[in-house]
Amino acid sequence: MINREWHLLSRPVGWPKPEDFALVETGIPQPGEGQVLVRNEYLSVDPYMRGRMSAAKSYAEPYELGRPMQGGAVGEVVASEAEGIAVGDHVLHFGGWREYAAVNARSAVKVDPAAAPPPAYLGVLGMTGLTAYAGLLRTASFKEGDAVFVSGAAGAVGGQVGQIARLKGASRVIGSAGSDEKVRLLTEEYGFDAAFNYKSGPVGEQLRAAAPDGIDVYFDNVGGEHLEAAIGSLKLGGRIAICGMISVYNNTEPAPGPRNLARLIQTRGRIEGFLVGDHYDLQPEFVREVGAWVRSGELKYRETFVEGIENTLEAFLGVLRGDNTGKMIVKL
């Protein structure tokens, strides 16, 4: 039987190109002691993966050339050499970008398909959801009454940030997105107080119109012009949580920094970057609180599905282009 998996052949310069990758046919691996063999059903593609395609030193090890890439995945266990995980169980793990994966049982997490659809464990109840929760509540020190601005607000993380802020008592929630359709989603379905299409005009001007009294919190998924605009609208004691900067991931030259950093002196503002891996202690609290909101319908989420292992690369490139609404997921 054949297993198909994506390999990185060369490190992309600028935008990734199809020739940087290959879909390779291999044999199905056999699980060793303490491992389980998983037939993947859903794969996650995320912006952070672009950084792992570079050899530059970062918080995550670069993908190895000529080797299968990794990413979040949910699938069914079809063979087990580990106690506590049986054939037929569903697990969340990081052996993505392939059809079958032999993974260490200690790094796999059992999930219940009856409690939530399996794709939800890659998004709203998974790493992206925890990223939104930890970044807003811990890194940005959100408090009731704050005015919150979120960039990339129709994405998997941004959409949850805005809704969590609303549910926690924000005075105003503003989002930016890349199309008028996504703007309508934010205001009509997600409950944002205001939203704008960043392609329709200068971000700073649109943000000032949407938040004339300024913002207390900015959750940054985009960087660049958005970050500069947020600094310009920051109120006294404002906080900025840097989750991602997708606008610069494919740059071949260093992006210019915000030109108004001196304003942080006036506002006593704070900018802090964070990684979700530093906040897994919040997982039980996150699952309890966000899971209840999802079940009650108070927190809504979207998923964009692409079918077929052969289309995984195109799904990833779609994330970089902003093609997705909510979480981008590959269905095998």
XYZ file of C-alpha atoms in Angstrom:
332
model
C 0.000 0.000 0.000
C 1.124 3.537 -0.819
C 1.539 6.501 1.483
C 1.831 9.969 -0.051
C 3.687 12.744 1.758
C 4.902 16.245 0.933
C 8.645 16.937 0.969
C 10.442 20.281 0.875
C 13.015 20.140 -1.945
C 14.487 23.653 -1.740
C 14.094 26.650 0.542
C 11.760 29.217 -1.042
C 13.021 32.696 -1.813
C 10.096 35.099 -1.703
C 6.797 33.402 -2.454
C 7.005 29.586 -2.331
C 6.878 27.967 -5.762
C 5.549 24.508 -6.685
C 9.039 23.384 -7.710
C 10.194 23.896 -4.100
C 8.044 20.886 -3.105
C 7.250 17.338 -4.160
C 4.439 14.923 -3.375
C 6.344 11.675 -2.800
C 5.032 8.110 -2.743
C 6.439 5.895 0.021
C 5.452 2.764 1.854
C 3.117 2.987 4.827
C 5.259 3.155 7.985
C 4.946 0.605 10.753
C 4.626 1.797 14.354
C 7.470 0.973 16.714
C 7.234 0.444 20.445
C 5.285 3.270 22.053
C 3.955 4.462 18.698
C 0.636 4.460 16.863
C -0.061 4.448 13.131
C -2.592 7.112 12.180
C -4.548 7.375 8.950
C -4.907 11.126 8.688
C -8.340 12.491 7.912
C -7.734 16.251 8.233
C -4.558 18.314 7.900
C -3.845 21.837 9.095
C -1.953 24.407 7.010
C -0.903 27.559 8.864
C 1.077 30.758 8.221
C 3.860 29.800 10.672
C 4.839 26.968 8.329
C 6.341 29.538 5.948
C 8.989 30.313 8.570
C 9.901 26.644 8.920
C 10.685 26.509 5.212
C 13.592 28.875 5.835
C 16.947 27.834 7.297
C 17.030 30.982 9.433
C 17.178 30.420 13.173
C 13.722 30.728 14.697
C 11.534 29.366 17.477
C 10.820 26.174 15.495
C 13.256 23.847 13.751
C 13.389 24.320 9.964
C 11.849 21.635 7.805
C 14.528 19.242 6.553
C 15.110 19.153 2.821
C 14.051 15.902 1.213
C 12.061 14.890 4.275
C 8.310 15.025 4.998
C 7.081 18.275 6.472
C 5.090 18.400 9.699
C 1.899 20.067 10.823
C -1.232 19.500 12.836
C -3.436 16.580 11.830
C -6.371 14.566 13.119
C -6.898 10.957 12.162
C -7.902 7.435 13.133
C -5.490 5.013 14.754
C -5.179 1.931 12.531
C -2.367 0.161 14.454
C -1.085 0.640 17.986
C 2.028 -0.397 19.863
C 1.254 1.874 22.809
C -0.793 1.578 25.972
C -3.718 3.920 26.351
C -4.432 4.413 22.645
C -6.343 1.725 20.785
C -7.165 1.001 17.174
C -10.219 3.074 16.273
C -9.320 5.991 18.543
C -8.985 9.438 16.998
C -5.909 11.507 17.856
C -4.538 14.984 17.301
C -0.825 14.996 16.415
C 1.806 16.819 14.348
C 2.513 14.262 11.627
C 0.657 16.201 8.959
C 1.398 16.808 5.268
C 0.984 13.054 4.662
C -1.687 10.356 4.486
C -0.288 7.997 7.151
C 1.935 8.872 10.104
C 3.665 6.764 12.751
C 3.745 9.010 15.833
C 4.868 8.637 19.410
C 1.852 8.040 21.597
C 3.077 10.506 24.232
C 2.871 13.322 21.669
C -0.603 12.353 20.438
C -3.777 13.577 22.125
C -6.966 11.538 22.020
C -9.984 13.512 20.824
C -13.662 12.652 20.883
C -15.416 12.971 17.490
C -18.754 12.749 19.314
C -17.988 15.848 21.394
C -16.926 18.012 18.444
C -16.280 17.440 14.724
C -12.668 16.320 14.169
C -11.671 19.463 12.192
C -12.594 21.607 15.204
C -9.599 20.168 17.065
C -7.332 21.800 14.469
C -9.024 25.179 14.758
C -11.566 26.559 17.183
C -10.733 23.993 19.904
C -7.119 23.470 18.864
C -3.869 25.369 18.586
C -5.354 28.335 16.741
C -8.101 28.718 19.323
C -5.648 28.568 22.204
C -3.477 31.115 20.400
C -6.382 33.556 20.325
C -7.280 32.890 23.954
C -3.763 33.174 25.380
C -2.719 36.098 23.232
C -5.721 38.228 24.112
C -6.209 37.368 27.770
C -2.629 36.832 28.928
C -0.231 38.606 26.558
C -2.466 41.603 25.854
C -3.839 41.590 29.425
C -7.370 42.200 28.156
C -9.810 43.589 30.698
C -13.514 44.340 30.577
C -14.217 47.655 28.895
C -11.189 47.572 26.576
C -11.528 48.649 22.943
C -9.903 45.933 20.814
C -8.581 45.997 17.250
C -7.777 42.730 15.454
C -6.033 42.417 12.079
C -6.605 39.373 9.905
C -9.893 39.203 11.751
C -11.614 36.766 9.402
C -8.842 34.215 9.843
C -8.839 31.277 12.224
C -7.154 33.167 15.079
C -8.464 36.673 14.475
C -12.115 35.671 14.327
C -11.879 34.049 17.739
C -9.948 36.956 19.263
C -12.703 39.402 18.408
C -15.486 37.147 19.646
C -13.708 36.307 22.904
C -13.168 40.024 23.497
C -16.863 40.658 22.889
C -17.931 37.817 25.182
C -15.546 39.087 27.873
C -17.051 42.580 27.851
C -15.055 44.681 25.387
C -16.412 48.191 24.923
C -15.743 48.006 21.181
C -14.311 45.387 18.808
C -12.896 46.403 15.435
C -11.514 44.092 12.772
C -9.745 44.376 9.442
C -10.070 41.871 6.609
C -9.212 41.616 2.925
C -12.629 41.640 1.266
C -16.042 43.217 1.675
C -17.533 39.734 2.122
C -15.230 39.064 5.072
C -16.070 42.469 6.550
C -19.755 41.533 6.481
C -18.953 38.227 8.194
C -17.244 40.090 11.039
C -20.097 42.493 11.698
C -23.132 40.390 10.787
C -22.111 36.967 12.148
C -19.192 37.400 14.550
C -20.625 40.458 16.297
C -17.781 42.928 15.708
C -18.858 46.522 16.291
C -16.989 47.715 13.199
C -14.805 46.298 10.458
C -13.092 47.525 7.317
C -11.469 46.237 4.150
C -7.793 47.168 4.405
C -7.574 47.183 0.602
C -10.097 50.035 0.390
C -7.840 52.757 1.778
C -5.087 53.629 4.257
C -5.379 51.432 7.349
C -4.656 54.313 9.720
C -7.495 56.418 8.353
C -9.969 53.545 8.402
C -8.991 52.572 11.941
C -9.419 56.132 13.235
C -12.880 56.243 11.655
C -13.843 52.912 13.228
C -12.327 53.734 16.639
C -12.397 57.543 17.009
C -11.652 57.291 20.737
C -8.650 55.006 20.174
C -7.903 51.402 21.133
C -6.668 49.711 24.293
C -5.589 46.422 22.697
C -4.273 45.488 19.280
C -3.949 41.813 18.336
C -1.535 41.692 15.403
C -1.677 38.967 12.767
C -0.462 41.106 9.884
C 2.295 43.580 10.828
C 3.414 46.328 8.480
C 0.929 49.137 7.905
C -1.513 47.607 10.395
C 0.987 47.739 13.243
C 1.876 51.342 12.528
C -1.809 52.267 12.410
C -2.481 50.540 15.724
C 0.378 52.374 17.438
C -1.103 55.601 16.119
C -4.497 54.831 17.684
C -3.210 53.377 20.964
C -4.641 54.894 24.137
C -2.784 55.492 27.385
C -1.525 52.157 28.721
C -2.400 50.339 25.504
C -1.098 46.841 24.783
C -0.144 45.158 21.535
C 0.166 41.366 21.247
C 2.222 40.212 18.247
C 0.929 36.851 17.053
C 2.037 36.957 13.428
C 3.118 39.264 10.606
C 1.864 37.556 7.482
C 2.376 40.687 5.371
C 6.166 40.259 5.546
C 6.631 36.462 5.496
C 7.566 36.342 1.812
C 9.674 39.513 1.706
C 13.152 39.119 0.301
C 14.363 42.311 2.002
C 13.819 43.376 5.631
C 10.509 45.183 6.054
C 10.691 48.737 7.421
C 9.603 49.038 11.023
C 6.767 51.270 12.222
C 7.774 54.926 11.895
C 5.870 56.023 15.003
C 7.396 53.901 17.770
C 8.144 57.057 19.731
C 4.426 57.308 20.397
C 4.802 54.393 22.822
C 6.601 56.792 25.152
C 3.619 59.135 25.184
C 1.062 56.337 25.648
C 3.257 54.173 27.907
C 2.282 51.479 25.469
C 3.594 47.933 25.403
C 4.354 45.583 22.495
C 4.922 41.903 23.285
C 5.342 38.901 21.046
C 4.171 35.457 22.114
C 4.133 31.790 21.127
C 1.232 29.533 21.926
C 3.658 26.852 23.129
C 4.447 28.968 26.178
C 0.825 28.931 27.306
C -0.298 25.315 27.287
C -1.038 25.633 30.999
C -4.169 27.511 29.886
C -5.416 24.506 27.886
C -7.909 23.140 30.474
C -9.362 26.595 31.119
C -9.493 27.307 27.385
C -11.276 24.054 26.506
C -13.771 24.524 29.321
C -14.664 28.129 28.522
C -14.428 28.178 24.742
C -15.979 24.721 24.410
C -19.032 25.971 26.291
C -19.316 29.008 24.006
C -19.070 26.806 20.910
C -21.739 24.409 22.196
C -24.088 27.257 23.082
C -23.570 28.961 19.731
C -22.239 32.129 21.364
C -18.907 31.727 19.575
C -19.149 31.062 15.870
C -16.428 29.819 13.555
C -15.825 29.133 9.900
C -13.671 26.566 8.156
C -12.417 26.506 4.565
C -11.897 22.992 3.222
C -9.658 21.852 0.384
C -9.983 18.187 -0.580
C -7.158 15.798 -1.363
C -3.564 15.340 -0.208
C -2.456 16.469 -3.675
C -3.936 19.923 -2.989
C -2.215 20.524 0.373
C 0.389 22.868 -1.095
C -2.255 24.933 -2.869
C -4.210 25.149 0.383
C -1.098 26.446 2.163
C -0.449 29.039 -0.539
C -4.095 30.022 -0.223
C -3.535 30.857 3.438
C -0.664 33.159 2.489
C -2.906 34.840 -0.103
C -5.800 35.158 2.339
C -8.113 32.869 0.371
C -9.503 31.252 3.514
C -12.300 32.362 5.774
C -11.592 30.932 9.215
C -9.391 27.855 9.490
C -7.927 26.358 6.319
C -8.161 22.562 6.495
C -7.255 19.833 4.023
C -9.689 16.923 3.982
C -8.167 13.619 2.893
